[in-house]
Amino acid sequence: MRGVVFDGKQAQVVDDLEVRAPGPGEVLVAISAAGLCHSDLSVIDGTIPFPPPVVLGHEGAGVVEAVGAGVTHVEAGDHVSLSTLANCGACADCDRGRPTMCRKAIGRPGQPFSRGGTPLFQFASNSAFAERTVVKAVQAVKIPEDIPATSAALIGCGVLTGVGAVLNRARVDHGESVVVIGAGGIGLNVLQGARIAGAVTIVAVDANPAKEAVARRFGATHFVDASAAGDTSAAVREILPTGADHAFECVGHVRLIRQAIDLLDRHGQAVLLGVPGFKEEASFQVSSLYLDKTVMGCRYGSSRPQRDIALYAELYRQGKLMLDELVTEVYPVEDFAKAVDDARHGRVARGVLTF
């Protein structure tokens, strides 16, 4: 079968992948579509260290082909969106409703794939850049069949992370103000999460002025062109003189993390979603935090995928959550190299691979 394999030096499309049958508590899914996320690119460029050879992809949707023993919530023929959260369901964090903190969900990756007799690792417990993949049952969430696969695929990472950061982690409330630094795939979902939450002033900040139209479409009430503003913070302060209730950093740059903190009003929250290099350090003025300001990380939108994916699918069907509009370009998997180039050069909000 076809898939995208990173061997430690380059990523390429191959056609001789094999995947094992599902075991107890597992599901075999035929992938219909998979979004190309910057986390996949970060594996290729080394920002996210991951053992090769590995089958890439972690934002997918498809149809269940088979289930292992003990799986009852989905069956063959069901349409599913996949999460990357292979949590155990039995530890203290899972029991508290915090599956993103499950230590078994962050463990060493499995090797359900093989190629020419050589085992290959699974990226993010998912590997959606393959015609078929095996995931834990908890990762497969049944969705209505009328949601296009190219849109449903994006729920499992970008939407869970961005919208979830707003609703689950920051818990943005009606009437509050939000600054979103970076209007890429994650940033757009933060913007629409803030809109859904009822924020009144939503400021998008990006160095690409061409993103203004799409940022406003997703919920931004204001747009600051970071490439043109001599002092980006000053430009934001013209809109929010006392600062923002919430600032989301969606780029992964330590300078922008500092900017997010500096843009907060009293009792404000800075939420870090971008991924800098794993050894990078950020600095801030400690005294600025004594006005009850908070700096918080957020893993995977602090989500509970079995609940949240179903919720977001319903919000989409009600016209409240935008998914189709996130899909800028659809590529056959054979055009993976072009999809990567478009993503790296900011030509797309989200590119989607199809099989």
Coordinates of C-alpha atoms in Angstrom, one line a residue:
M1 CA 0.0 0.0 0.0
R2 CA 1.0 3.7 -0.4
G3 CA 2.3 5.9 2.3
V4 CA 4.8 8.6 3.2
V5 CA 7.9 7.4 5.0
F6 CA 10.7 9.5 6.6
D7 CA 13.9 7.6 6.7
G8 CA 15.9 10.1 8.8
K9 CA 17.1 12.1 5.7
Q10 CA 14.1 12.5 3.4
A11 CA 10.4 11.9 3.2
Q12 CA 9.1 10.1 0.2
V13 CA 6.0 8.4 -1.1
V14 CA 6.3 4.6 -1.2
D15 CA 4.0 1.9 -2.5
D16 CA 5.2 -1.2 -0.6
L17 CA 4.1 -0.5 3.0
E18 CA 2.4 -3.2 5.0
V19 CA 0.4 -2.9 8.2
R20 CA -0.5 -5.6 10.6
A21 CA -4.1 -6.6 11.5
P22 CA -5.7 -4.9 14.5
G23 CA -5.2 -6.6 17.9
P24 CA -7.4 -6.4 21.0
G25 CA -8.6 -2.9 21.6
E26 CA -7.5 -1.7 18.2
V27 CA -9.1 -0.5 14.9
L28 CA -7.9 -0.8 11.3
V29 CA -8.9 2.3 9.3
A30 CA -8.8 2.9 5.6
I31 CA -7.6 6.6 5.4
S32 CA -9.6 8.8 3.0
A33 CA -7.9 12.1 3.7
A34 CA -5.2 13.5 5.9
G35 CA -4.1 17.1 6.7
L36 CA -0.5 18.1 6.4
C37 CA 0.4 19.8 9.7
H38 CA 3.5 21.7 10.6
S39 CA 4.2 18.9 13.2
D40 CA 4.9 16.6 10.2
L41 CA 7.3 19.1 8.8
S42 CA 8.9 19.5 12.2
V43 CA 9.8 15.8 12.1
I44 CA 11.4 16.2 8.7
D45 CA 13.5 19.2 9.7
G46 CA 14.4 17.8 13.1
T47 CA 12.5 20.3 15.3
I48 CA 10.6 17.4 16.7
P49 CA 13.0 14.5 17.3
F50 CA 11.5 11.2 16.2
P51 CA 13.1 7.8 15.5
P52 CA 13.2 6.8 11.8
P53 CA 12.1 5.1 9.7
V54 CA 8.6 6.4 10.4
V55 CA 5.3 6.7 8.6
L56 CA 4.2 10.3 8.9
G57 CA 0.8 11.9 9.3
H58 CA -1.4 12.4 12.3
E59 CA -4.5 14.3 11.1
G60 CA -6.8 11.9 9.3
A61 CA -10.3 10.6 8.7
G62 CA -11.5 7.4 7.0
V63 CA -13.6 4.3 7.2
V64 CA -13.2 1.5 9.7
E65 CA -12.2 -1.8 7.9
A66 CA -11.9 -4.1 10.9
V67 CA -11.9 -4.0 14.7
G68 CA -10.0 -6.1 17.3
A69 CA -11.5 -8.0 20.2
G70 CA -13.3 -5.9 22.7
V71 CA -14.0 -2.9 20.5
T72 CA -17.7 -2.1 20.5
H73 CA -18.1 1.7 19.9
V74 CA -17.2 1.5 16.2
E75 CA -17.6 -1.2 13.6
A76 CA -16.6 -1.9 10.0
G77 CA -18.1 0.7 7.7
D78 CA -18.2 3.5 10.3
H79 CA -16.8 6.9 9.3
V80 CA -14.3 8.1 11.8
S81 CA -12.0 11.0 12.6
L82 CA -8.8 10.0 14.3
S83 CA -7.1 11.6 17.3
T84 CA -3.5 11.3 18.2
L85 CA -4.2 10.6 21.8
A86 CA -3.6 6.9 22.6
N87 CA -4.4 7.3 26.2
C88 CA -4.8 4.3 28.5
G89 CA -8.2 5.3 29.9
A90 CA -7.4 3.8 33.4
C91 CA -4.8 6.1 35.0
A92 CA -5.5 8.9 37.4
D93 CA -5.3 11.6 34.7
C94 CA -7.7 9.7 32.4
D95 CA -10.0 9.2 35.3
R96 CA -10.0 12.9 36.0
G97 CA -10.9 13.7 32.4
R98 CA -7.4 14.8 31.5
P99 CA -6.4 12.3 28.8
T100 CA -3.8 14.7 27.3
M101 CA -1.8 14.2 30.5
C102 CA -1.9 10.4 30.3
R103 CA 1.7 9.2 30.5
K104 CA 1.1 6.2 28.3
A105 CA -0.1 8.5 25.6
I106 CA 3.3 10.0 25.4
G107 CA 5.3 6.8 25.4
R108 CA 7.6 5.2 22.9
P109 CA 5.9 4.7 19.5
G110 CA 4.8 1.4 18.3
Q111 CA 5.8 -0.3 15.0
P112 CA 2.6 -1.6 13.3
F113 CA 4.1 -1.0 9.8
S114 CA 6.7 -2.8 7.9
R115 CA 8.5 -2.4 4.5
G116 CA 10.5 -5.2 3.0
G117 CA 10.6 -6.9 6.4
T118 CA 11.9 -3.8 8.2
P119 CA 9.5 -2.4 10.9
L120 CA 8.6 1.2 10.8
F121 CA 7.5 3.5 13.6
Q122 CA 4.1 5.1 13.9
F123 CA 4.1 8.9 14.2
A124 CA 1.8 10.3 17.0
S125 CA 0.2 6.9 17.4
N126 CA -1.6 7.6 14.1
S127 CA 0.4 7.7 10.8
A128 CA -2.4 9.0 8.7
F129 CA -0.2 9.3 5.6
A130 CA -0.9 5.7 4.7
E131 CA -3.7 4.0 2.9
R132 CA -4.4 2.0 6.1
T133 CA -3.4 2.5 9.7
V134 CA -4.0 0.7 13.0
V135 CA -4.9 2.9 16.0
K136 CA -6.1 2.3 19.5
A137 CA -9.9 2.1 19.7
V138 CA -10.0 5.3 21.9
Q139 CA -8.5 7.2 18.9
A140 CA -11.3 6.4 16.5
V141 CA -14.3 8.7 16.9
K142 CA -17.4 8.0 14.9
I143 CA -18.7 10.9 12.9
P144 CA -21.7 11.5 10.5
E145 CA -21.1 10.2 7.0
D146 CA -22.2 13.5 5.5
I147 CA -19.1 15.3 6.6
P148 CA -16.5 15.4 3.8
A149 CA -13.4 13.4 4.6
T150 CA -11.2 16.3 3.6
S151 CA -12.9 18.4 6.3
A152 CA -13.3 15.7 8.9
A153 CA -9.6 15.0 8.8
L154 CA -8.8 18.4 10.2
I155 CA -10.8 17.9 13.3
G156 CA -8.3 15.4 14.8
C157 CA -5.4 17.9 15.2
G158 CA -5.8 21.5 14.1
V159 CA -9.3 21.9 15.3
L160 CA -8.9 20.0 18.5
T161 CA -5.7 22.0 19.3
G162 CA -6.9 25.5 18.3
V163 CA -10.6 25.5 19.3
G164 CA -9.8 23.3 22.3
A165 CA -7.2 25.8 23.6
V166 CA -9.9 28.4 23.6
L167 CA -12.8 26.4 25.1
N168 CA -11.0 23.9 27.3
R169 CA -7.7 25.5 28.4
A170 CA -8.2 29.3 28.4
R171 CA -12.0 29.0 28.8
V172 CA -12.5 32.3 27.0
D173 CA -15.8 33.9 28.2
H174 CA -18.4 36.1 26.5
G175 CA -17.3 39.7 26.1
E176 CA -13.5 39.1 26.6
S177 CA -10.7 40.1 24.3
V178 CA -8.3 37.8 22.5
V179 CA -5.0 38.3 20.6
V180 CA -3.9 35.5 18.2
I181 CA -0.3 35.6 17.1
G182 CA 0.0 33.6 13.9
A183 CA -2.9 33.0 11.5
G184 CA -1.9 29.6 10.2
G185 CA -3.8 26.4 10.6
I186 CA -3.8 26.5 14.4
G187 CA -4.3 30.2 14.6
L188 CA -7.4 30.2 12.4
N189 CA -8.9 27.6 14.7
V190 CA -8.1 29.7 17.7
L191 CA -9.8 32.6 16.0
Q192 CA -13.0 30.7 15.3
G193 CA -12.8 29.2 18.8
A194 CA -12.8 32.7 20.2
R195 CA -15.7 33.7 18.0
I196 CA -17.7 30.6 19.2
A197 CA -16.8 31.4 22.8
G198 CA -18.3 34.9 22.4
A199 CA -15.2 37.1 22.6
V200 CA -15.9 40.6 21.5
T201 CA -12.5 41.9 20.3
I202 CA -10.4 39.3 18.4
V203 CA -7.1 40.6 17.1
A204 CA -5.1 38.5 14.6
V205 CA -1.4 39.2 14.2
D206 CA 0.6 37.9 11.2
A207 CA 3.5 38.9 9.1
N208 CA 1.7 37.9 5.9
P209 CA -0.8 40.6 5.0
A210 CA -2.5 38.3 2.6
K211 CA -3.9 36.4 5.6
E212 CA -6.1 39.2 6.7
A213 CA -9.1 38.2 4.7
V214 CA -9.1 34.6 5.9
A215 CA -8.4 35.7 9.5
R216 CA -11.4 38.0 9.4
R217 CA -13.5 35.2 7.9
F218 CA -12.7 32.9 10.8
G219 CA -13.5 35.5 13.5
A220 CA -10.9 38.2 13.7
T221 CA -12.4 41.7 14.3
H222 CA -9.0 43.3 13.7
F223 CA -5.8 42.4 11.9
V224 CA -2.3 43.7 12.6
D225 CA 0.2 43.3 9.8
A226 CA 3.4 42.4 11.7
S227 CA 5.5 43.0 8.5
A228 CA 4.3 46.6 8.2
A229 CA 3.8 47.7 11.9
G230 CA 7.0 49.2 13.2
D231 CA 6.1 48.1 16.7
T232 CA 3.6 45.3 16.6
S233 CA 2.8 45.5 20.3
A234 CA 2.1 49.2 19.9
A235 CA -0.3 48.5 17.0
V236 CA -2.2 45.9 19.1
R237 CA -2.3 48.4 22.1
E238 CA -4.0 50.9 19.8
I239 CA -6.9 48.4 19.6
L240 CA -6.6 47.1 23.2
P241 CA -5.1 50.0 25.3
T242 CA -5.0 48.0 28.5
G243 CA -4.1 44.7 27.0
A244 CA -5.8 41.5 26.2
D245 CA -7.7 39.0 28.4
H246 CA -6.1 36.2 26.4
A247 CA -3.1 36.0 24.0
F248 CA -2.4 32.8 22.0
E249 CA 1.1 32.3 20.5
C250 CA 0.6 30.0 17.5
V251 CA 4.0 30.3 15.8
G252 CA 6.6 28.8 18.1
H253 CA 9.0 31.7 18.3
V254 CA 10.5 32.7 21.7
R255 CA 10.3 36.4 20.8
L256 CA 6.6 36.0 20.1
I257 CA 6.1 34.2 23.4
R258 CA 7.5 37.3 25.2
Q259 CA 5.2 39.5 23.0
A260 CA 2.1 37.4 24.0
I261 CA 2.9 37.9 27.7
D262 CA 3.6 41.6 27.3
L263 CA 0.3 42.1 25.5
L264 CA -1.8 40.9 28.5
D265 CA -4.1 43.0 30.6
R266 CA -4.3 42.4 34.3
H267 CA -5.4 38.8 35.1
G268 CA -4.7 37.9 31.5
Q269 CA -3.6 34.5 30.2
A270 CA -0.9 33.8 27.6
V271 CA -1.4 30.4 26.0
L272 CA 1.5 28.7 24.2
L273 CA 0.5 26.6 21.2
G274 CA 3.5 27.1 18.8
V275 CA 6.4 24.6 19.1
P276 CA 9.9 26.2 19.3
G277 CA 13.0 24.0 19.2
F278 CA 13.0 21.6 22.2
K279 CA 16.0 23.3 23.8
E280 CA 15.0 26.9 23.3
E281 CA 14.3 29.2 26.2
A282 CA 12.0 32.2 26.5
S283 CA 12.3 35.1 28.9
F284 CA 9.9 37.6 30.4
Q285 CA 9.7 40.3 33.0
V286 CA 8.8 38.5 36.2
S287 CA 7.3 41.5 37.9
S288 CA 4.7 41.7 35.1
L289 CA 3.1 38.5 36.3
Y290 CA 2.2 39.8 39.8
L291 CA -1.0 41.3 38.4
D292 CA -2.4 37.8 38.3
K293 CA -1.2 37.1 34.8
T294 CA -0.7 33.5 33.8
V295 CA 1.5 31.7 31.3
M296 CA 0.2 28.3 30.3
G297 CA 1.1 25.5 28.0
C298 CA -1.6 23.6 26.2
R299 CA -1.2 20.1 24.9
Y300 CA -3.6 19.1 22.1
G301 CA -6.2 21.7 23.1
S302 CA -6.6 20.0 26.6
S303 CA -9.1 17.9 24.7
R304 CA -11.2 14.9 25.4
P305 CA -11.4 13.6 21.8
Q306 CA -14.3 11.2 22.1
R307 CA -16.4 14.1 23.4
D308 CA -14.8 17.0 21.5
I309 CA -14.6 15.5 18.0
A310 CA -18.3 14.6 18.2
L311 CA -19.1 18.1 19.5
Y312 CA -17.1 19.8 16.7
A313 CA -18.7 17.6 14.1
E314 CA -22.1 18.8 15.3
L315 CA -21.1 22.4 15.4
Y316 CA -19.9 22.0 11.8
R317 CA -23.3 20.6 10.8
Q318 CA -25.0 23.5 12.5
G319 CA -22.9 26.0 10.5
K320 CA -21.1 27.3 13.6
L321 CA -17.7 25.7 13.0
M322 CA -15.8 26.2 9.8
L323 CA -14.0 23.2 8.3
D324 CA -14.4 23.3 4.6
E325 CA -12.9 26.8 4.6
L326 CA -9.7 25.5 6.2
V327 CA -9.0 23.3 3.2
T328 CA -7.0 25.5 0.8
E329 CA -5.7 22.7 -1.4
V330 CA -6.3 19.0 -1.9
Y331 CA -3.4 16.8 -3.2
P332 CA -3.2 13.2 -4.2
V333 CA -0.7 11.6 -1.9
E334 CA 1.7 11.3 -4.8
D335 CA 2.0 15.1 -4.7
F336 CA 3.3 15.1 -1.2
A337 CA 6.4 17.1 -2.1
K338 CA 4.3 19.9 -3.6
A339 CA 2.1 19.9 -0.5
V340 CA 5.2 20.3 1.7
D341 CA 6.5 23.2 -0.4
D342 CA 3.2 25.0 -0.3
A343 CA 2.9 24.6 3.5
R344 CA 6.5 25.8 4.1
H345 CA 5.9 28.9 2.0
G346 CA 2.6 29.8 3.7
R347 CA 0.5 29.3 0.5
V348 CA -2.1 27.3 2.3
A349 CA -4.1 27.4 5.5
R350 CA -4.2 23.6 5.4
G351 CA -3.3 21.2 2.6
V352 CA -5.0 17.8 2.6
L353 CA -3.7 14.6 1.1
T354 CA -6.1 12.1 -0.3
F355 CA -5.8 8.4 -1.1

